[in-house]
Coordinates of C-alpha atoms and ligand atoms in Angstrom, one line a residue:
M1 CA 38.3 20.5 -79.6
P2 CA 34.8 18.9 -79.2
K3 CA 34.3 17.0 -75.9
P4 CA 34.3 13.2 -76.3
S5 CA 30.8 11.8 -76.3
R6 CA 29.6 9.8 -73.3
A7 CA 29.8 6.6 -75.3
A8 CA 33.3 7.4 -76.4
K9 CA 34.3 8.2 -72.9
K10 CA 32.8 5.0 -71.6
E11 CA 34.7 3.1 -74.4
Q12 CA 38.0 4.8 -73.3
D13 CA 37.2 3.9 -69.7
H14 CA 36.8 0.3 -70.7
Q15 CA 40.2 0.2 -72.4
R16 CA 41.8 1.4 -69.2
W17 CA 40.6 -1.6 -67.2
A18 CA 41.3 -5.3 -67.0
A19 CA 40.0 -7.8 -64.4
V20 CA 41.8 -10.6 -62.7
V21 CA 39.5 -13.3 -61.2
L22 CA 41.1 -15.6 -58.7
A23 CA 40.0 -19.2 -59.1
A24 CA 43.0 -21.3 -58.4
G25 CA 42.6 -22.0 -54.7
K26 CA 42.2 -25.5 -53.4
G27 CA 38.8 -24.9 -51.8
T28 CA 39.8 -27.3 -49.0
R29 CA 36.9 -26.2 -46.8
M30 CA 34.3 -27.5 -49.3
Q31 CA 35.5 -31.1 -48.9
S32 CA 34.9 -31.7 -52.5
R33 CA 36.5 -33.4 -55.5
L34 CA 35.3 -30.5 -57.6
P35 CA 37.0 -27.1 -57.7
K36 CA 35.2 -24.7 -55.4
V37 CA 34.4 -22.1 -58.1
I38 CA 32.3 -24.5 -60.2
H39 CA 29.9 -25.4 -57.4
Q40 CA 26.6 -23.8 -58.3
V41 CA 24.4 -21.1 -56.9
C42 CA 21.0 -20.9 -58.6
G43 CA 22.0 -23.1 -61.4
R44 CA 25.3 -21.4 -62.4
P45 CA 28.9 -21.9 -61.2
L46 CA 30.2 -19.4 -58.6
L47 CA 32.8 -18.2 -61.1
A48 CA 30.2 -17.6 -63.9
H49 CA 28.3 -15.3 -61.6
V50 CA 31.5 -13.3 -60.9
L51 CA 32.4 -13.1 -64.6
S52 CA 28.9 -11.9 -65.6
S53 CA 29.1 -9.1 -63.0
V54 CA 32.5 -8.1 -64.2
R55 CA 31.2 -8.0 -67.8
G56 CA 28.0 -6.2 -66.7
A57 CA 30.2 -3.5 -65.1
G58 CA 31.7 -3.0 -68.5
V59 CA 35.1 -4.7 -68.2
D60 CA 35.7 -6.8 -71.2
R61 CA 39.3 -8.0 -70.7
I62 CA 39.3 -10.7 -68.0
V63 CA 42.1 -13.0 -66.9
V64 CA 41.0 -15.9 -64.8
V65 CA 43.7 -17.5 -62.6
V66 CA 43.2 -21.2 -62.7
P67 CA 45.1 -24.2 -61.4
P68 CA 47.2 -26.3 -63.8
E69 CA 44.7 -29.1 -64.3
S70 CA 41.7 -26.9 -65.0
Q71 CA 39.7 -28.4 -67.8
D72 CA 36.6 -28.6 -65.5
I73 CA 36.9 -24.9 -64.7
R74 CA 37.5 -23.8 -68.3
Q75 CA 34.5 -25.8 -69.5
N76 CA 32.3 -23.9 -67.1
I77 CA 33.1 -20.5 -68.5
N78 CA 31.6 -19.1 -71.6
G79 CA 32.5 -15.8 -73.2
N80 CA 35.9 -14.4 -74.0
T81 CA 38.4 -14.8 -71.2
E82 CA 42.1 -15.3 -70.9
F83 CA 43.6 -17.8 -68.5
A84 CA 46.7 -17.6 -66.3
E85 CA 48.0 -20.6 -64.4
Q86 CA 49.0 -20.6 -60.8
G87 CA 51.1 -23.7 -60.0
E88 CA 50.9 -24.6 -56.3
P89 CA 48.4 -22.2 -54.7
H90 CA 50.4 -20.0 -52.3
G91 CA 47.8 -17.4 -51.5
T92 CA 45.8 -14.6 -53.2
G93 CA 48.8 -12.5 -53.7
H94 CA 50.6 -15.3 -55.4
A95 CA 47.5 -16.0 -57.6
T96 CA 47.3 -12.3 -58.6
L97 CA 51.0 -12.4 -59.6
A98 CA 50.2 -15.3 -61.9
A99 CA 48.2 -12.8 -64.1
M100 CA 51.0 -10.2 -64.1
T101 CA 52.8 -11.5 -67.3
A102 CA 49.5 -11.5 -69.2
L103 CA 48.6 -7.9 -68.2
N104 CA 51.9 -6.2 -67.7
G105 CA 54.0 -7.6 -70.4
N106 CA 55.1 -5.5 -73.3
G107 CA 52.0 -4.9 -75.3
A108 CA 50.9 -8.3 -73.9
N109 CA 48.9 -10.3 -76.5
G110 CA 48.9 -7.2 -78.7
K111 CA 46.6 -5.5 -76.2
L112 CA 47.0 -2.2 -74.4
R113 CA 48.5 -2.4 -71.0
P114 CA 45.6 -1.6 -68.6
E115 CA 45.9 1.3 -66.2
H116 CA 43.7 -0.1 -63.6
I117 CA 43.2 -3.7 -62.5
L118 CA 40.0 -5.0 -60.9
V119 CA 40.9 -8.1 -58.8
L120 CA 38.1 -10.3 -57.6
A121 CA 37.7 -13.6 -55.7
G122 CA 36.0 -16.2 -57.9
D123 CA 33.9 -17.4 -54.9
A124 CA 31.7 -14.3 -54.5
P125 CA 28.5 -15.2 -56.5
L126 CA 26.3 -12.5 -55.0
L127 CA 28.3 -9.6 -56.4
Q128 CA 26.2 -7.4 -58.6
P129 CA 27.4 -5.5 -61.6
Q130 CA 26.3 -2.1 -60.3
T131 CA 28.4 -2.7 -57.2
V132 CA 31.5 -3.4 -59.3
R133 CA 30.8 -0.4 -61.4
A134 CA 30.3 1.8 -58.3
L135 CA 33.7 0.6 -57.0
M136 CA 35.5 1.4 -60.2
E137 CA 33.9 4.8 -60.4
R138 CA 34.9 5.5 -56.8
H139 CA 38.4 4.4 -57.5
L140 CA 38.7 6.8 -60.5
A141 CA 36.9 9.7 -58.7
A142 CA 39.1 9.4 -55.7
N143 CA 42.2 9.0 -57.9
A144 CA 43.1 6.1 -55.5
D145 CA 45.9 3.7 -55.8
V146 CA 43.9 0.9 -54.2
T147 CA 40.1 0.8 -53.6
V148 CA 38.8 -2.0 -51.4
L149 CA 35.2 -3.1 -51.3
T150 CA 34.2 -3.7 -47.7
A151 CA 31.1 -4.7 -45.9
V152 CA 29.5 -4.2 -42.5
G153 CA 26.8 -6.5 -41.2
L154 CA 28.0 -9.9 -42.4
P155 CA 29.2 -12.6 -40.1
I156 CA 32.9 -11.7 -39.7
M157 CA 34.2 -15.2 -39.0
G158 CA 37.3 -16.1 -41.0
L159 CA 37.4 -12.8 -42.9
G160 CA 40.0 -10.1 -43.2
R161 CA 39.3 -7.0 -41.0
I162 CA 39.6 -3.5 -42.3
V163 CA 41.9 -1.4 -40.2
R164 CA 41.3 2.4 -40.5
D165 CA 43.3 5.2 -38.9
G166 CA 42.0 8.0 -36.7
K167 CA 40.9 9.9 -39.8
G168 CA 39.0 7.0 -41.2
S169 CA 41.5 6.1 -43.9
V170 CA 42.1 2.4 -44.6
V171 CA 45.6 1.5 -43.6
A172 CA 45.7 -2.3 -43.5
I173 CA 43.7 -5.5 -43.9
V174 CA 44.4 -8.0 -41.2
E175 CA 43.5 -11.6 -41.7
E176 CA 41.6 -13.1 -38.8
R177 CA 44.3 -15.5 -37.8
D178 CA 46.8 -12.6 -37.6
A179 CA 44.5 -10.2 -35.9
S180 CA 45.4 -8.8 -32.5
G181 CA 42.7 -8.7 -29.7
G182 CA 41.2 -5.3 -30.7
Q183 CA 41.4 -6.0 -34.4
F184 CA 39.6 -9.3 -34.1
Y185 CA 36.4 -7.4 -33.1
I186 CA 36.4 -5.0 -36.0
N187 CA 33.1 -5.4 -37.8
E188 CA 34.1 -4.0 -41.2
I189 CA 35.4 -6.8 -43.3
N190 CA 37.4 -7.2 -46.5
G191 CA 35.1 -8.2 -49.4
G192 CA 38.1 -9.6 -51.4
I193 CA 37.2 -7.2 -54.4
Y194 CA 39.6 -4.4 -55.2
C195 CA 40.6 -1.9 -57.8
F196 CA 44.3 -1.2 -58.1
R197 CA 46.3 1.3 -60.2
A198 CA 48.4 -1.1 -62.2
S199 CA 51.6 0.9 -61.6
V200 CA 51.1 0.4 -57.9
L201 CA 49.9 -3.2 -57.8
W202 CA 52.7 -5.0 -59.6
P203 CA 55.7 -3.5 -57.7
R204 CA 53.9 -3.7 -54.3
L205 CA 52.9 -7.3 -55.0
L206 CA 56.5 -8.2 -55.5
E207 CA 57.3 -6.7 -52.0
V208 CA 54.8 -8.9 -50.2
M209 CA 56.4 -11.3 -47.8
P210 CA 55.0 -14.7 -46.9
S211 CA 52.6 -14.8 -43.9
A212 CA 53.0 -17.1 -40.9
S213 CA 51.2 -19.8 -43.0
G214 CA 53.6 -19.3 -45.9
E215 CA 51.0 -17.7 -48.1
L216 CA 51.4 -14.4 -50.0
Y217 CA 48.4 -12.3 -49.1
L218 CA 47.0 -9.9 -51.7
T219 CA 45.7 -8.0 -48.8
D220 CA 49.2 -7.0 -47.8
V221 CA 49.3 -4.7 -50.8
V222 CA 47.0 -2.4 -48.8
H223 CA 49.4 -1.7 -45.9
L224 CA 52.4 -1.6 -48.3
T225 CA 50.6 1.1 -50.3
A226 CA 49.4 3.1 -47.3
R227 CA 52.8 2.9 -45.7
S228 CA 54.5 4.5 -48.7
S229 CA 51.9 7.3 -48.7
G230 CA 49.7 5.8 -51.4
H231 CA 46.0 6.5 -51.4
V232 CA 43.8 3.6 -50.2
E233 CA 40.1 4.1 -50.5
G234 CA 37.5 1.9 -48.7
M235 CA 34.0 1.6 -50.1
V236 CA 31.4 -0.1 -48.0
A237 CA 29.0 -2.2 -50.1
E238 CA 25.4 -1.0 -50.1
D239 CA 24.3 -4.6 -49.8
P240 CA 26.8 -6.6 -47.7
W241 CA 25.8 -9.9 -49.3
D242 CA 27.5 -8.6 -52.5
V243 CA 30.8 -9.6 -51.1
Y244 CA 29.7 -12.9 -49.5
G245 CA 32.4 -15.5 -50.2
V246 CA 31.7 -19.2 -50.4
N247 CA 34.3 -21.3 -48.5
T248 CA 32.1 -24.0 -47.1
R249 CA 28.9 -26.0 -48.0
Q250 CA 27.0 -24.0 -45.4
Q251 CA 28.0 -20.8 -47.1
L252 CA 27.0 -22.3 -50.4
A253 CA 23.5 -22.9 -49.1
Q254 CA 23.4 -19.4 -47.6
A255 CA 24.4 -17.9 -51.0
N256 CA 21.7 -19.9 -52.7
T257 CA 19.1 -18.6 -50.2
V258 CA 20.1 -15.0 -50.7
M259 CA 20.2 -15.3 -54.5
R260 CA 16.9 -17.1 -54.6
K261 CA 15.3 -14.3 -52.7
R262 CA 16.8 -11.7 -55.0
L263 CA 15.5 -13.6 -58.0
C264 CA 12.0 -13.9 -56.6
D265 CA 12.0 -10.2 -55.8
Y266 CA 13.2 -9.4 -59.3
W267 CA 10.5 -11.4 -61.0
M268 CA 7.7 -10.2 -58.7
A269 CA 8.8 -6.7 -59.6
Q270 CA 8.4 -7.7 -63.3
G271 CA 4.8 -8.7 -62.7
V272 CA 5.0 -12.4 -61.8
T273 CA 3.0 -13.7 -58.9
I274 CA 5.1 -15.9 -56.6
M275 CA 2.8 -17.4 -54.0
D276 CA 5.6 -18.4 -51.7
P277 CA 9.1 -17.2 -52.4
A278 CA 10.5 -19.3 -49.6
T279 CA 9.7 -22.5 -51.5
T280 CA 10.2 -21.3 -55.0
Y281 CA 13.5 -22.3 -56.6
L282 CA 14.5 -20.2 -59.6
D283 CA 17.8 -20.4 -61.5
A284 CA 19.5 -17.2 -62.4
T285 CA 19.1 -18.2 -66.1
V286 CA 15.3 -18.5 -66.3
S287 CA 12.7 -15.9 -67.5
F288 CA 9.0 -15.3 -67.1
G289 CA 6.3 -13.2 -68.8
E290 CA 3.9 -11.0 -66.7
D291 CA 0.9 -12.3 -64.9
T292 CA 2.3 -15.8 -64.7
I293 CA 1.6 -17.4 -61.3
V294 CA 4.1 -19.7 -59.6
H295 CA 2.7 -21.9 -56.9
P296 CA 4.8 -23.2 -53.9
N297 CA 7.4 -25.9 -54.2
T298 CA 8.2 -25.2 -57.8
H299 CA 11.6 -25.4 -59.3
V300 CA 12.4 -23.6 -62.6
R301 CA 15.9 -24.4 -63.9
G302 CA 18.4 -24.0 -66.6
A303 CA 17.4 -22.4 -69.9
T304 CA 13.7 -22.3 -69.2
R305 CA 11.6 -19.6 -70.6
V306 CA 8.0 -19.1 -69.5
G307 CA 5.5 -16.9 -71.2
R308 CA 2.7 -14.7 -69.9
D309 CA -0.4 -15.8 -68.0
C310 CA 0.9 -19.3 -67.2
E311 CA 0.3 -21.1 -64.0
L312 CA 3.1 -23.4 -62.6
G313 CA 2.8 -25.9 -59.8
P314 CA 2.4 -26.5 -57.0
G315 CA 5.3 -28.9 -57.0
A316 CA 6.5 -28.5 -60.7
V317 CA 10.1 -29.2 -61.6
I318 CA 10.8 -27.5 -65.0
A319 CA 14.2 -27.5 -66.6
D320 CA 15.5 -26.3 -70.0
T321 CA 11.9 -25.9 -71.2
A322 CA 10.3 -23.3 -73.4
I323 CA 6.7 -22.6 -72.3
G324 CA 4.4 -20.3 -74.4
D325 CA 1.6 -18.1 -73.1
G326 CA -1.4 -19.2 -71.1
C327 CA 0.0 -22.7 -70.2
H328 CA -0.9 -24.6 -67.1
V329 CA 1.7 -27.0 -65.6
G330 CA 0.5 -28.9 -62.5
G331 CA 3.0 -30.7 -60.3
S332 CA 5.0 -32.4 -63.0
V333 CA 8.6 -32.9 -64.2
L334 CA 9.5 -31.2 -67.5
E335 CA 13.0 -31.5 -69.0
G336 CA 14.0 -30.2 -72.4
A337 CA 10.5 -29.8 -73.6
T338 CA 8.7 -27.2 -75.7
L339 CA 5.1 -26.1 -75.0
E340 CA 3.3 -23.8 -77.3
D341 CA 0.5 -21.5 -76.1
G342 CA -2.4 -22.8 -74.1
V343 CA -1.0 -26.2 -73.3
E344 CA -2.1 -28.0 -70.1
V345 CA 0.1 -30.6 -68.4
G346 CA -0.4 -32.5 -65.3
P347 CA -0.4 -33.0 -62.4
Y348 CA 2.0 -36.0 -62.4
C349 CA 3.3 -35.9 -65.9
H350 CA 6.9 -36.3 -67.0
L351 CA 8.0 -34.6 -70.2
R352 CA 11.4 -35.7 -71.3
P353 CA 13.8 -34.1 -73.8
G354 CA 12.5 -33.5 -77.2
S355 CA 8.8 -33.4 -76.2
I356 CA 7.1 -30.8 -78.4
L357 CA 3.5 -30.0 -77.4
K358 CA 1.9 -27.7 -79.9
R359 CA -0.9 -25.2 -79.2
G360 CA -3.7 -26.4 -77.0
V361 CA -2.4 -29.9 -76.2
H362 CA -3.9 -31.3 -73.1
L363 CA -2.1 -33.9 -70.9
G364 CA -4.0 -35.0 -67.8
N365 CA -2.2 -37.1 -65.2
Y366 CA 0.5 -39.8 -65.4
V367 CA 1.5 -39.2 -69.0
E368 CA 5.1 -39.6 -70.0
V369 CA 6.3 -38.1 -73.2
K370 CA 9.7 -38.4 -74.8
N371 CA 11.2 -37.2 -78.1
S372 CA 7.7 -36.8 -79.6
T373 CA 5.7 -34.1 -81.3
L374 CA 2.1 -33.7 -80.3
E375 CA 0.3 -31.6 -82.9
P376 CA -2.3 -29.0 -81.9
G377 CA -5.2 -30.2 -79.9
V378 CA -3.9 -33.7 -79.0
R379 CA -5.5 -34.9 -75.8
A380 CA -4.1 -37.6 -73.5
G381 CA -6.0 -37.5 -70.3
H382 CA -4.7 -40.4 -68.3
F383 CA -1.6 -42.6 -67.8
S384 CA 0.2 -43.1 -71.1
Y385 CA 3.7 -43.5 -72.5
L386 CA 4.3 -41.6 -75.7
G387 CA 7.9 -42.1 -76.9
D388 CA 9.5 -41.4 -80.3
A389 CA 6.0 -40.5 -81.7
T390 CA 4.5 -38.1 -84.0
I391 CA 0.9 -37.5 -83.2
G392 CA -1.3 -35.7 -85.6
K393 CA -3.7 -32.8 -84.7
D394 CA -6.7 -33.4 -82.5
V395 CA -5.8 -37.0 -81.9
S396 CA -7.4 -38.5 -78.8
I397 CA -5.2 -40.9 -76.8
G398 CA -7.1 -43.2 -74.5
A399 CA -6.1 -44.1 -71.0
G400 CA -3.3 -46.6 -70.8
T401 CA -2.0 -46.1 -74.3
I402 CA 1.6 -47.2 -74.8
T403 CA 4.0 -46.6 -77.7
C404 CA 6.1 -49.8 -77.5
N405 CA 9.1 -48.0 -79.0
F406 CA 11.9 -50.3 -78.0
D407 CA 12.3 -53.8 -79.5
G408 CA 15.3 -54.6 -77.4
V409 CA 17.8 -53.2 -79.9
N410 CA 16.4 -50.1 -81.6
K411 CA 14.1 -47.3 -80.7
N412 CA 11.3 -47.2 -83.3
R413 CA 8.8 -44.5 -84.2
T414 CA 5.1 -44.3 -84.0
V415 CA 3.2 -42.0 -86.3
I416 CA -0.5 -41.3 -85.8
G417 CA -2.5 -39.4 -88.3
D418 CA -4.7 -36.4 -87.7
E419 CA -8.0 -36.9 -85.7
A420 CA -7.3 -40.6 -85.0
F421 CA -8.9 -42.1 -81.9
I422 CA -6.7 -44.4 -79.9
G423 CA -8.8 -46.6 -77.6
C424 CA -8.0 -47.2 -74.0
D425 CA -5.1 -49.6 -73.3
T426 CA -3.9 -49.7 -76.9
M427 CA -0.3 -51.0 -77.4
L428 CA 1.3 -49.5 -80.5
V429 CA 4.1 -51.8 -81.4
A430 CA 6.6 -49.5 -83.3
P431 CA 7.6 -49.0 -86.0
I432 CA 4.0 -48.4 -86.7
R433 CA 1.7 -46.0 -88.5
V434 CA -2.0 -45.3 -87.7
G435 CA -3.8 -43.6 -90.4
A436 CA -5.8 -40.3 -90.2
R437 CA -9.2 -40.6 -88.5
S438 CA -8.7 -44.3 -87.7
I439 CA -9.8 -45.9 -84.5
T440 CA -8.2 -48.6 -82.3
G441 CA -10.5 -50.6 -80.1
A442 CA -9.9 -50.8 -76.3
G443 CA -7.1 -53.2 -75.5
S444 CA -5.9 -53.6 -79.1
V445 CA -2.3 -54.6 -79.8
V446 CA -1.4 -52.9 -83.0
T447 CA 1.5 -54.6 -84.8
R448 CA 0.7 -53.6 -88.4
D449 CA 0.2 -50.2 -90.0
V450 CA -3.4 -49.1 -90.0
P451 CA -4.7 -47.3 -93.1
D452 CA -6.7 -44.1 -92.9
D453 CA -10.3 -44.3 -91.8
T454 CA -10.1 -47.8 -90.4
L455 CA -11.2 -49.4 -87.2
V456 CA -8.9 -52.1 -85.8
V457 CA -9.5 -54.3 -82.8
G458 CA -7.9 -57.3 -80.9
A459 CA -4.5 -58.7 -80.2
P460 CA -2.9 -58.6 -82.7
A461 CA -5.3 -56.0 -84.0
R462 CA -7.1 -56.7 -87.2
A463 CA -9.1 -54.4 -89.4
I464 CA -12.8 -55.0 -89.1
R465 CA -14.3 -52.2 -91.1
L466 CA -13.8 -49.0 -93.0
I467 CA -15.1 -46.0 -91.2
T468 CA -17.5 -43.7 -93.2
P469 CA -16.2 -40.2 -92.7
Q470 CA -18.5 -38.1 -90.5
P471 CA -18.8 -34.3 -90.4
P472 CA -16.7 -33.0 -87.6
S473 CA -18.5 -33.0 -84.3
T474 CA -19.2 -29.7 -82.5
T475 CA -19.2 -31.1 -79.0
H476 CA -16.6 -33.2 -77.0
Ligands
LIG1 C1 40.1 -13.7 -48.7 C2 40.8 -12.5 -48.1 C3 40.1 -12.0 -46.9 C4 38.7 -11.6 -47.3 C5 38.0 -12.8 -48.0 C6 36.7 -12.3 -48.6 C7 43.2 -12.9 -48.4 C8 44.5 -13.2 -47.8 N1 42.1 -12.9 -47.7 O1 40.1 -14.8 -47.7 O2 40.7 -10.8 -46.4 O3 37.9 -11.2 -46.2 O4 38.8 -13.3 -49.1 O5 35.9 -13.4 -49.1 O6 43.2 -12.5 -49.6 N2 42.8 -18.3 -54.6 C9 43.7 -18.6 -55.6 N3 45.0 -19.1 -55.3 C10 45.4 -19.2 -54.0 C11 44.5 -18.9 -53.0 C12 43.2 -18.4 -53.3 O7 43.4 -18.5 -56.8 O8 46.5 -19.6 -53.8 C13 41.5 -17.9 -54.9 C14 40.4 -18.8 -54.5 O9 40.1 -19.8 -55.4 C15 39.3 -17.9 -54.1 C16 39.9 -16.5 -53.9 O10 41.2 -16.6 -54.4 O11 38.4 -17.7 -55.3 C17 39.9 -16.2 -52.4 O12 40.6 -17.2 -51.7 P1 40.1 -17.8 -50.3 O13 41.0 -18.9 -49.9 O14 38.6 -18.1 -50.5 O15 40.3 -16.6 -49.4 P2 39.6 -16.3 -48.0 O16 40.2 -17.1 -47.0 O17 38.1 -16.3 -48.1
LIG2 CA1 36.8 -17.0 -49.8

């Protein structure tokens, strides 16, 4: 019989696994009205980081254990997951049991019963997919009943300690509050991430007795398995931060610091210059092209994509924005904007959602743009508000130009034709249309549409003459 291909074997492997992610705890130590697992690290909920690492490790079937009122958690998860509800949270063992029906029922949901179960805490955002994969491979290679991901080198406060026997085998996990004097000082801690053989997990879980605090500890499955001659493997994480759990706001800040450093290291390895990683705030969801330079105190957030050869900051805050190649963004705030190639913005500009700046647009300082399209070559050098506007190509916007887009009830549009010249301090009272190649005089208040090739002046602006078209100038 021919050997199964690597891909087929991987596929078979996947079908043997399911993951249970525990996300139903009260998160009391966060002192928050929000569930702990939706607090964010580098722009993404804790739980979303865990789920993407599980998927990245090749496990497609995931059951998330959630509390009964869990709309806010469910809304924060994308991708295909199943949910199991844990009523009152009575500990990690109790939470894992909540997933049992989904995974151990008779052909539950028409799906195969998994042979191995990966169980993970939903509060470990620094876990990397390769670490999960390594744990699963170790579990299979050792033919273990339980494989625990452990760490050495993290602050041990509040964590479960790994107890090994004289031969180095893991025999128990002892929670800090239950640890005897000697156990307290063990520096190998439980990462809260495990692989279990399903046929061992479910029966052993049912044997777990309540702890002194009345909780059912998932960690008790370890000594129950070891005691009945099962095989427990311990794998020390290569990077201890992988298992870092977030229980408090301090730990949330620490997790952000570590992930931020990892993200900066990653992008520098991809050819991005980051002047000062310590003051560069990147979300896990952003991307950059090579030879882009990021100056200090810059925040790049959400679904932002930045092209090649750009320069950002110092002091730029950029969210959900698409930036082409060769753009310069000085210290400015950009939200939900689109910049084509070769655009210059700032310093001190504010681009609000729906701002589309086409190729070569130049905005100097103190320009606010909202829900507007600026065609190629538009220049607005100094303090202006451009809202609900369509501005034709090569239009020059003089200092102090305002689109008066709000009449107290409605937002109205301003349309400016190609190559128009808007004089300093022009008020464009929308809805309004300024024709191609027309000119408004300094300080004009434009209340009526201006035809093409017309000069208007005054308040309210009146047409004073038709402009004779000139050949395009070759200098600025
Ligand atoms: C747990 C481990 C500890 C380990 C640490 C690693 C136990 C008993 N202790 O402690 O050994 O060192 O993780 O970070 O397992 N959860 C529920 N329902 C519950 C309780 C918790 O879903 O009833 C969820 C939480 O939402 C959280 C995860 O399980 O995502 C872990 O719970 P948490 O209370 O944070 O456990 P730790 O005290 O950190
Ligand atoms: Ca925890």
